[in-house]
Tab-separated table of C-alpha atoms in Angstrom:
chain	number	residue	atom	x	y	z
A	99	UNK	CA	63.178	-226.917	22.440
A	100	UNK	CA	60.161	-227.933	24.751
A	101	UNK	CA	57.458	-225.648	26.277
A	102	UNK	CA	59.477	-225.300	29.879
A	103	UNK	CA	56.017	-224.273	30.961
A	104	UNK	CA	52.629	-225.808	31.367
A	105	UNK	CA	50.249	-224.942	28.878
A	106	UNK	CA	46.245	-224.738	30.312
A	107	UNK	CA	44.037	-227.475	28.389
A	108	UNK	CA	40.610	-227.171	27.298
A	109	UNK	CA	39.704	-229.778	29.945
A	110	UNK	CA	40.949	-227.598	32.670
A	111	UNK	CA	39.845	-224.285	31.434
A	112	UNK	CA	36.049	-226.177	31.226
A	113	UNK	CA	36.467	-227.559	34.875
A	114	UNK	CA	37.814	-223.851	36.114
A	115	UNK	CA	34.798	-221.838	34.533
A	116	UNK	CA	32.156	-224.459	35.851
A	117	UNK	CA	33.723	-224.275	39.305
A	118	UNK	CA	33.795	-220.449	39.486
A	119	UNK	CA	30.971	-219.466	37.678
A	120	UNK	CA	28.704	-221.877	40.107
A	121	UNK	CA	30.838	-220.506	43.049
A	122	UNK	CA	29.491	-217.143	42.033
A	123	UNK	CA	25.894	-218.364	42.000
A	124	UNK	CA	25.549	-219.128	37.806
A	125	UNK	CA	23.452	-222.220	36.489
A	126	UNK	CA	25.162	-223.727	33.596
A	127	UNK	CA	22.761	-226.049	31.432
A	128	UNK	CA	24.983	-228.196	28.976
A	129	UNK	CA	25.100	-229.593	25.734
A	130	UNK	CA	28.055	-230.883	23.455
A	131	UNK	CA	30.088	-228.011	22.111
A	132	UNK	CA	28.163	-224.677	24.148
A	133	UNK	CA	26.833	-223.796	27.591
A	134	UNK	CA	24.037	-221.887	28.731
A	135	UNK	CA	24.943	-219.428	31.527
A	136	UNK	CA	22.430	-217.800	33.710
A	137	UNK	CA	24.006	-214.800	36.103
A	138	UNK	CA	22.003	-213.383	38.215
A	139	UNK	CA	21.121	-209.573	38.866
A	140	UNK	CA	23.086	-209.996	42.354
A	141	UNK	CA	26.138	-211.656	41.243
A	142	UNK	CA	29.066	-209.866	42.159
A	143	UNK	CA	31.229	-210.368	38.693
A	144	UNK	CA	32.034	-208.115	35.400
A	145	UNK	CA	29.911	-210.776	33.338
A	146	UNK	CA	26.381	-208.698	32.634
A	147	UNK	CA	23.373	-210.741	34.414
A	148	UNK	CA	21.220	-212.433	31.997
A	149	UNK	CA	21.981	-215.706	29.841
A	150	UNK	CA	24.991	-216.168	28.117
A	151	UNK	CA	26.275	-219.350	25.549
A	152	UNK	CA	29.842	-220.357	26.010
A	153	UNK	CA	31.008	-221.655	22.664
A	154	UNK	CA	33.321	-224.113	23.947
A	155	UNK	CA	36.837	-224.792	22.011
A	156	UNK	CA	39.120	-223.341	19.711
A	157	UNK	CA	37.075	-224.247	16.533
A	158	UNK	CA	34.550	-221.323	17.721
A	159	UNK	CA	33.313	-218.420	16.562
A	160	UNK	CA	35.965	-215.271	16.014
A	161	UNK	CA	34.065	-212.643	17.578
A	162	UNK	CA	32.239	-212.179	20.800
A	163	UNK	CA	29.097	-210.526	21.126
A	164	UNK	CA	26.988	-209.269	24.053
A	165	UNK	CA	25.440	-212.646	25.038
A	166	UNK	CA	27.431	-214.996	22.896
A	167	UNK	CA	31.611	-215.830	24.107
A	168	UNK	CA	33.949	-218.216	23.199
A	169	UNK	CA	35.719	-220.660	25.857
A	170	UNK	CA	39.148	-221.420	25.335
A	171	UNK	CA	42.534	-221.016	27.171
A	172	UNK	CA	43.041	-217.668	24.600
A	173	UNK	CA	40.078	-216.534	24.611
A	174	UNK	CA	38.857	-213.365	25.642
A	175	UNK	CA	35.876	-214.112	27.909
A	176	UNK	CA	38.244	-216.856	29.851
A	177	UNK	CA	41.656	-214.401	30.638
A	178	UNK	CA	38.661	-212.376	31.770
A	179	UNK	CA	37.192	-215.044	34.159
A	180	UNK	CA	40.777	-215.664	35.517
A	181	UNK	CA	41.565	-212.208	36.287
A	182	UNK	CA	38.770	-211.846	38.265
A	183	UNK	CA	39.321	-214.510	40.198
A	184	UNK	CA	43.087	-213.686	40.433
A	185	UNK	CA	42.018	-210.365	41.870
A	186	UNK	CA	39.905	-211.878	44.737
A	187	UNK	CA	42.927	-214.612	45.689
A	188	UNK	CA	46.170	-213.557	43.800
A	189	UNK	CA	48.108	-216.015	46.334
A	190	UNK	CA	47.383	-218.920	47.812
A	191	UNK	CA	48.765	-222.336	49.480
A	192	UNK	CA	47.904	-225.472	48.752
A	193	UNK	CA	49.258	-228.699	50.655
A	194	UNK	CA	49.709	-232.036	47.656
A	195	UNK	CA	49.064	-235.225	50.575
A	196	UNK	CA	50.314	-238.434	49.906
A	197	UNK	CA	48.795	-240.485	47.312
A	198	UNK	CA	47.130	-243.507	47.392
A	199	UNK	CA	47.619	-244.584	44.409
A	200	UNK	CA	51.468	-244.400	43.274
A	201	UNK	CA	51.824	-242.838	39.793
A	202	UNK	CA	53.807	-245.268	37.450
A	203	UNK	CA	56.440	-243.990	35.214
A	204	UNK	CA	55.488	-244.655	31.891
A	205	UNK	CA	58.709	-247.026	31.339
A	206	UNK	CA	56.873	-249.270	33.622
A	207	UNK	CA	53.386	-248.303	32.310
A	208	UNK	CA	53.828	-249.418	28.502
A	209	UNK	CA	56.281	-252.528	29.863
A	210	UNK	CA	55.401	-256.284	29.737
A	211	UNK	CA	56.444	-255.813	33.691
A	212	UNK	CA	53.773	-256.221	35.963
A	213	UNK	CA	53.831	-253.939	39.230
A	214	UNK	CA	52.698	-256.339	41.764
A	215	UNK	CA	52.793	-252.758	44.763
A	216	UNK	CA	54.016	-249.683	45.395
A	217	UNK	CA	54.649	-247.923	48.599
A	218	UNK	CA	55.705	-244.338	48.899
A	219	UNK	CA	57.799	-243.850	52.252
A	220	UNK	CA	57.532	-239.978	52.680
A	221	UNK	CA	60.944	-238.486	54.730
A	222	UNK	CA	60.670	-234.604	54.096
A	223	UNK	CA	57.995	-231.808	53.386
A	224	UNK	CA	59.275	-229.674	50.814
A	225	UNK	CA	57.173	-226.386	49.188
A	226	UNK	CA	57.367	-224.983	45.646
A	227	UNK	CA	56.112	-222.244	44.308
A	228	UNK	CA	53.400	-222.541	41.067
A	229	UNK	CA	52.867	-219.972	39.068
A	230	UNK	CA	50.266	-219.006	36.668
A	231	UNK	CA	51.501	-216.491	33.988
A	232	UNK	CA	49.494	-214.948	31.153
A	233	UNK	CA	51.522	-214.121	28.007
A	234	UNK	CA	50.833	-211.618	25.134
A	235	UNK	CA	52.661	-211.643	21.645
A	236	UNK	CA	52.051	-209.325	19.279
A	237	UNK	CA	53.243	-207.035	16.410
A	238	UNK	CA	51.839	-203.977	16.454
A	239	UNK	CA	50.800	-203.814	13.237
A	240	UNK	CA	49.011	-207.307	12.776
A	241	UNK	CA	49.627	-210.265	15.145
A	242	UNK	CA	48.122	-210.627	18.408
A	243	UNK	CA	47.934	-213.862	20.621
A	244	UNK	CA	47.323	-214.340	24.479
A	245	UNK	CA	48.386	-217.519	25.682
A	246	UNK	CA	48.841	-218.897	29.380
A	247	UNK	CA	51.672	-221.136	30.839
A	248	UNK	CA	52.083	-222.828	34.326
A	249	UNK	CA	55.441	-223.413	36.072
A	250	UNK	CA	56.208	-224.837	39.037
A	251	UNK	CA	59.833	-224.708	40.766
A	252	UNK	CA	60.966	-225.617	44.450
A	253	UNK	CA	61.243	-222.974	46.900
A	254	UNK	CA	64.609	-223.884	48.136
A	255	UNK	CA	66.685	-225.866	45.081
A	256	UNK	CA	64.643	-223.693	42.708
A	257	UNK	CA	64.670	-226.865	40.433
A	258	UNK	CA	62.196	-226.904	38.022
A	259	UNK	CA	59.262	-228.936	38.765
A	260	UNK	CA	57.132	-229.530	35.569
A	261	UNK	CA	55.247	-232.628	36.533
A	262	UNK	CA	54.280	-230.566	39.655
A	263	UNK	CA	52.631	-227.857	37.271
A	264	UNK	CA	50.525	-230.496	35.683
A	265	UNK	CA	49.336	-231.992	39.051
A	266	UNK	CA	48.481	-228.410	40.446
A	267	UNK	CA	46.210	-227.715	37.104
A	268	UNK	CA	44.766	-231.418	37.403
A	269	UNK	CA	44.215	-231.256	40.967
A	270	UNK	CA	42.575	-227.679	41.596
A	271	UNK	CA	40.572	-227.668	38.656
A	272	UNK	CA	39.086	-230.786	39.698
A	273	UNK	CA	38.627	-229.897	43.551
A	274	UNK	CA	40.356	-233.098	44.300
A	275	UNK	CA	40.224	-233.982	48.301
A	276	UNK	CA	44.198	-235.033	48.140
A	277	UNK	CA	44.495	-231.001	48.705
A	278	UNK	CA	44.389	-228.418	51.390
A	279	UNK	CA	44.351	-224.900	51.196
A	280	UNK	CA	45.588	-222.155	53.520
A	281	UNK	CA	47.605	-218.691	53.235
A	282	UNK	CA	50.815	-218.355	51.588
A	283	UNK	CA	53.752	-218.118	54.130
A	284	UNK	CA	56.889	-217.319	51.486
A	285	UNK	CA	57.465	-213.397	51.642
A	286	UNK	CA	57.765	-211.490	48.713
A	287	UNK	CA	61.579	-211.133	49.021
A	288	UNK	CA	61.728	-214.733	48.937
A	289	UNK	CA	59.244	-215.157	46.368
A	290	UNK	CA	60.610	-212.338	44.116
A	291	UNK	CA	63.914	-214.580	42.842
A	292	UNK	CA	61.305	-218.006	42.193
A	293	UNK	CA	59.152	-215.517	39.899
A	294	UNK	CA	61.906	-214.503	37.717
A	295	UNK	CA	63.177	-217.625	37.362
A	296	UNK	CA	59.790	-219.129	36.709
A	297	UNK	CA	59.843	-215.920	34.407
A	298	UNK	CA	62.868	-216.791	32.465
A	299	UNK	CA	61.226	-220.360	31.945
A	300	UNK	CA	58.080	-219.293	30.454
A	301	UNK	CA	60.419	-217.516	27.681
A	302	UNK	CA	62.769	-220.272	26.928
A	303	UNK	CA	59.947	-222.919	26.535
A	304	UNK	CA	57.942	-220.394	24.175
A	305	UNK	CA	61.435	-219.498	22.582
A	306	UNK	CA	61.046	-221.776	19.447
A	307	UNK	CA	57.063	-220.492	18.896
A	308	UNK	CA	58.311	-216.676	19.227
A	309	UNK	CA	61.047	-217.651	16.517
A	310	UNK	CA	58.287	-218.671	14.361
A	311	UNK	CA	56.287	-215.597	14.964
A	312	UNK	CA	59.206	-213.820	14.501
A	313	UNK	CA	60.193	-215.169	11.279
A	314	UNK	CA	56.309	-214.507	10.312
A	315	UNK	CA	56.312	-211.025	11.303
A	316	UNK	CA	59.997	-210.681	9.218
A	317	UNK	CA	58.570	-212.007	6.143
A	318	UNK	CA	55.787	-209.490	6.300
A	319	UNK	CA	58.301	-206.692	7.163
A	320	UNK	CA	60.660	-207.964	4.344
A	321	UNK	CA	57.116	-207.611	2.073
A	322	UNK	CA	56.585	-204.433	2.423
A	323	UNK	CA	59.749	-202.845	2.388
A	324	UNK	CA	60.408	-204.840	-1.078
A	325	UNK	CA	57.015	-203.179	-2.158
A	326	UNK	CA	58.248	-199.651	-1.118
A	327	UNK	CA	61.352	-200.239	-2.980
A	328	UNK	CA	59.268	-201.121	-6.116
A	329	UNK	CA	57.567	-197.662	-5.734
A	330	UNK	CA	60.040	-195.528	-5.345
A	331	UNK	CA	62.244	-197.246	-8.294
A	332	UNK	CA	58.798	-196.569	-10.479
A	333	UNK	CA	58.902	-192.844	-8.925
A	334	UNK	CA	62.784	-192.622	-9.892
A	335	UNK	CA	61.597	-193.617	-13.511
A	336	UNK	CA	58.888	-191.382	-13.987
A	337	UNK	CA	61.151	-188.300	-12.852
A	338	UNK	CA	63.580	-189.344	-15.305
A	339	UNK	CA	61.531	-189.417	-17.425
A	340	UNK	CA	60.495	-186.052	-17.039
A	341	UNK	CA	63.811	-185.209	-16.584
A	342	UNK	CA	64.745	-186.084	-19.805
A	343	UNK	CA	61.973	-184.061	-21.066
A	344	UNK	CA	62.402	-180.565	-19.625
A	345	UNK	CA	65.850	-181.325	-20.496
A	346	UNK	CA	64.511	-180.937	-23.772
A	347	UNK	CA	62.625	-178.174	-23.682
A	348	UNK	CA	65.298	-176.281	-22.141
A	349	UNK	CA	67.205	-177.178	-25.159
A	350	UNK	CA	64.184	-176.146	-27.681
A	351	UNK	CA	63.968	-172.998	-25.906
A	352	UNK	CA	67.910	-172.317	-26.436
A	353	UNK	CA	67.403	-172.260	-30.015
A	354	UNK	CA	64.909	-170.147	-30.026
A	355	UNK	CA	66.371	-168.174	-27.963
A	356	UNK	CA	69.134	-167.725	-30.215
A	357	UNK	CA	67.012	-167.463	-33.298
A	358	UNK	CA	64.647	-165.218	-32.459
A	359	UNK	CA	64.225	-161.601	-31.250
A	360	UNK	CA	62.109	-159.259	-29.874
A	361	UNK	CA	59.107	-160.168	-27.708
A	362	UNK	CA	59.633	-163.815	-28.793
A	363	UNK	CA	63.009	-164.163	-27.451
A	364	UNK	CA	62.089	-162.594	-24.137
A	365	UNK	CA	58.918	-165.182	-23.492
A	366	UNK	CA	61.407	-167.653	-24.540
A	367	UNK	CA	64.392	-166.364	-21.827
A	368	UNK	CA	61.200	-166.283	-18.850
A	369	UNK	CA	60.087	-170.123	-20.120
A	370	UNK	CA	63.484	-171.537	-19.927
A	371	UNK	CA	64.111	-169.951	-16.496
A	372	UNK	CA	60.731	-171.193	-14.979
A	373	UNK	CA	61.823	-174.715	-16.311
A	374	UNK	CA	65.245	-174.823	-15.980
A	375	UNK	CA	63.887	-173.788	-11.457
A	376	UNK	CA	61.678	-177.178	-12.142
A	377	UNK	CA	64.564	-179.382	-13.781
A	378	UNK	CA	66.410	-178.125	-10.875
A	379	UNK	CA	63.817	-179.430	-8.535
A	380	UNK	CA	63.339	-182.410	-10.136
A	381	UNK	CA	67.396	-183.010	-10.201
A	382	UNK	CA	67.761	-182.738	-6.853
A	383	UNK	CA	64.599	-184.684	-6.032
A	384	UNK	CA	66.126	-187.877	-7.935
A	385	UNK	CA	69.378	-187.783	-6.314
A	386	UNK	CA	67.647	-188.083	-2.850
A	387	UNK	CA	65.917	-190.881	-3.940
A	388	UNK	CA	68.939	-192.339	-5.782
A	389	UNK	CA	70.545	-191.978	-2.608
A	390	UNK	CA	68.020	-193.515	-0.499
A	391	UNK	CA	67.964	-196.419	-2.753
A	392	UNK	CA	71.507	-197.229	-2.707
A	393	UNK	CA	71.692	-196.862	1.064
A	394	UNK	CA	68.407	-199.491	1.167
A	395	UNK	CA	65.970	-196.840	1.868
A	396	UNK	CA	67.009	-196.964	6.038
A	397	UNK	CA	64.444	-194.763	7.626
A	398	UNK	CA	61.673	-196.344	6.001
A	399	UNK	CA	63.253	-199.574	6.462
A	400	UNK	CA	63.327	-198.871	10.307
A	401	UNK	CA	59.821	-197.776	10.597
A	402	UNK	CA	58.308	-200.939	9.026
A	403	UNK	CA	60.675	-203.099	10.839
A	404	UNK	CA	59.304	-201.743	13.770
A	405	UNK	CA	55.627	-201.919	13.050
A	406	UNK	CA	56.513	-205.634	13.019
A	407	UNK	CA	58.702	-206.414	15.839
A	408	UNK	CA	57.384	-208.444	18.526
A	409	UNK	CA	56.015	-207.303	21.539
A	410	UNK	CA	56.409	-209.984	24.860
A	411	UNK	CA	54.633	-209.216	27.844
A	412	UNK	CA	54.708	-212.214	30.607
A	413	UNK	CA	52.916	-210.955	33.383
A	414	UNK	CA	52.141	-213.085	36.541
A	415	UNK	CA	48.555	-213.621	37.276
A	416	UNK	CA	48.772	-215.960	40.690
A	417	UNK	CA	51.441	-217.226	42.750
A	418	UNK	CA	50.637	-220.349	44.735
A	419	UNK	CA	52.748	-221.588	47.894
A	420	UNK	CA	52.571	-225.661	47.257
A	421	UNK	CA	53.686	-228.212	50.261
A	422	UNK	CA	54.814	-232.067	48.719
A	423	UNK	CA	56.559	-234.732	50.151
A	424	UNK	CA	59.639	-235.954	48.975
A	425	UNK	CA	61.096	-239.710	49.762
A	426	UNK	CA	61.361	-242.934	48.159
A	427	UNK	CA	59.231	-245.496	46.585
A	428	UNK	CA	59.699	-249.256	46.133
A	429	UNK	CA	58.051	-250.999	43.284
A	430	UNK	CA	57.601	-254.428	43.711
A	431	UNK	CA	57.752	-256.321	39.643
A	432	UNK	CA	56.868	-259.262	38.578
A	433	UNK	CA	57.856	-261.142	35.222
A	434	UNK	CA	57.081	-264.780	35.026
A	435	UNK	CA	58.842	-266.497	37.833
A	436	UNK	CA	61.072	-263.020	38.552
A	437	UNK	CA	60.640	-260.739	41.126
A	438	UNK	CA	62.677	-257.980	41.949
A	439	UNK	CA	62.018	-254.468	44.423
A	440	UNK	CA	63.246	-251.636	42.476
A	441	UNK	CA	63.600	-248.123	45.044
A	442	UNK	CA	63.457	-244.960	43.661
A	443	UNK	CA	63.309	-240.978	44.878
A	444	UNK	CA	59.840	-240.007	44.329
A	445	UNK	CA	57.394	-236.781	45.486
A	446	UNK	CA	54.004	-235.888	45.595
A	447	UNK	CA	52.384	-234.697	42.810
A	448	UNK	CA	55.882	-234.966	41.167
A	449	UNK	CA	55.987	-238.628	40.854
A	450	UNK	CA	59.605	-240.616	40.357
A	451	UNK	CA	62.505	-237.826	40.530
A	452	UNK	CA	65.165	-239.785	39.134
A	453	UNK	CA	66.332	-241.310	35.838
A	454	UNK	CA	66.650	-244.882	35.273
A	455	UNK	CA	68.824	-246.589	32.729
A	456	UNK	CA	69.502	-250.007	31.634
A	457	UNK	CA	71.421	-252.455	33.259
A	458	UNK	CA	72.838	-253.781	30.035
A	459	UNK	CA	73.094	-250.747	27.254
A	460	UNK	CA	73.020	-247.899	29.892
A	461	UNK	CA	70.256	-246.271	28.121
A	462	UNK	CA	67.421	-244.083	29.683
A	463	UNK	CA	64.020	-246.303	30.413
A	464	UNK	CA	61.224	-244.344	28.444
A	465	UNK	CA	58.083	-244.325	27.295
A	466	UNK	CA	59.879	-245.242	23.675
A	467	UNK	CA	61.956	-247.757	25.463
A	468	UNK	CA	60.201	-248.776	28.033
A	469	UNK	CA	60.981	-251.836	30.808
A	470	UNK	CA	61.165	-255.438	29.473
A	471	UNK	CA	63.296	-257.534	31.424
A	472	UNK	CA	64.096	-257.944	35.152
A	473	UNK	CA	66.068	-261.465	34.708
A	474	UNK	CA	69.393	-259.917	35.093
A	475	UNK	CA	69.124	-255.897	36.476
A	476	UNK	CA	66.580	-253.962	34.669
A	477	UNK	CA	66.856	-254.756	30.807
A	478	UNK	CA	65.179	-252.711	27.932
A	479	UNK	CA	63.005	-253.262	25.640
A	480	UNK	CA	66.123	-252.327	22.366
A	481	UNK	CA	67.912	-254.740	23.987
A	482	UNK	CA	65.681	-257.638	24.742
A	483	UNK	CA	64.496	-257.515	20.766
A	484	UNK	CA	68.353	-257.473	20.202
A	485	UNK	CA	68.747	-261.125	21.678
């Protein structure tokens, strides 16, 4: 299974902390793998004034310290940088204009095809909903991650749009002037049915990764319950074994008991009784346990098992209202002496919306199997090496 989501790159988590820490008044001095941020006294932020170094990418440090934080989409210092700016514009709108330049699909992009144009004929505004969610995994006992995921779905089909997620990251974090803002017009009853099913996306695409942590935090559960067992078989053998010896004693004492007379036989009586109350103890003590065992030791079983069960929290961080245009586009190709106009649906900051096949097998035009021949329909590249 796929990530249904968008996951935030280190590209745009470098362009969204340059942007907003200059938009706050910060001076950022650059070198290969850290920044130097200077925050001023009258900056209105949670960062502490002074200079800071941003150790960018995952390969950084593990800890933060006063002046020193790492920059990375998990990392502390950045979910703390997007919170604060989700608390000063939690929603937003954003309009995607046409493009000038026509994205490709990458069938035509790694094809011997040459696009000679491309002309996007716009018919109807549509508006989708992106979403930024932050998500937290963890066992309680030892495994903690924070991760954050994009999705972007259309207001009215509620189709998922994951191509639009990628634009709205590329195109905000960059400030690009194919945007304009405004206020979000979708009311929260309307919005409150695209969230959970942007929601239920975020899960599904992370399903395969929270297997894995799942099967993780199982084999660490399965651990320690297997070493628990292991004591308490090495507790059932030591009372056994002392067991077996007051056993005994009891018996030693019975002789002399029987032998002897007097004082003798009446220390003898009060020493069995105070052992025979401990073998009694004891007794009972290893049937518990021998009970326990044979049932799998459940109580303990449940408490490690939930030390180690995973905790999912995917909480919404900011909801943008997103305007695109949705139409058609005609691609003019070109192969040798062959020309031929190929129309397709296309959007916005969605690029081509439908799937094209061969003419000849049927198959889907990909990126593996891209465009090769346009002498007869639209031919593929399996079956033009097939010839």
């Amino acid at each position: 299974m796929t990530d249904a989501a968008v996951p935030v790159t280190q590209s745009a988590v470098d362009r969204f902390t340059e942007r907003y820490l200059r938009s706050l008044g910060c001076s950022i001095k650059h070198s290969d793998d850290h920044w130097v941020v200077s925050v001023p006294d009258t900056t209105d932020t949670e960062i502490s004034p002074g200079k800071h170094t941003l150790v960018r990418g995952e390969g950084s440090p593990n800890g933060d310290s006063d002046n020193t934080k790492r920059l990375h989409p998990e990392s502390a210092f950045f979910q703390q940088l997007l919170r604060e700016a989700a608390e000063r514009s939690p929603t937003g709108k954003l309009s995607i204009e046409s493009e000038s330049d026509i994205e490709t699909p990458k069938w035509l992009r790694h094809s011997d095809v040459e696009v000679q144009s491309a002309q996007f004929t716009p018919y109807y505004d549509r508006t989708a909903v992106v979403i930024l969610f932050g998500v937290g995994v963890e066992t309680v006992s030892e495994y903690q991650q924070e991760l954050l995921r994009v999705v972007a779905v259309d207001a009215r089909s509620e189709e998922h749009l994951p191509r639009l997620a990628e634009s709205f990251i590329e195109l905000t974090s960059l400030g690009s002037n194919k945007t304009s803002g405004g206020n979000a017009q979708l009311t929260q009853t309307e919005a409150q049915p695209l969230l959970e099913i942007a929601r239920k996306l975020v899960l599904d695409g992370l399903q395969d990764q929270l297997d894995e942590i799942h099967q993780e935090a199982s084999r660490a559960a399965d651990s320690e319950v297997e070493e628990y067992r292991q004591l308490q078989e090495q507790r059932i053998k030591e009372l056994q074994e002392d067991h077996s010896n007051l056993s005994s004693k009891i018996s030693d004492l019975s002789e002399q008991i029987n032998a002897g007379d007097g004082d003798s036989r009446v220390q003898a009586l009060r020493e069995r009784k105070e052992l025979k109350s401990e073998y009694a103890d004891i007794d009972e003590t290893l049937n518990e346990l021998r009970e326990r065992r044979d049932s799998g030791f459940p109580e303990r079983q449940r408490e490690i098992r939930e030390r180690h069960s995973l905790d999912v929290q995917i909480t919404p961080i900011t909801l943008t209202e997103v305007e695109y245009e949705r139409g058609e586009v005609d691609f003019e190709l070109l192969a040798g002496n062959t020309s031929r106009t190929v129309t397709l649906g296309y959007g916005s900051g969605i690029g081509v919306t439908e799937t094209v096949r061969c003419t000849l097998c049927d198959e889907e035009l990909s990126e593996r199997n891209p465009l090769q021949t346009i002498s007869n329909g639209l031919g593929c590249e399996n079956c033009y090496n097939e010839r």
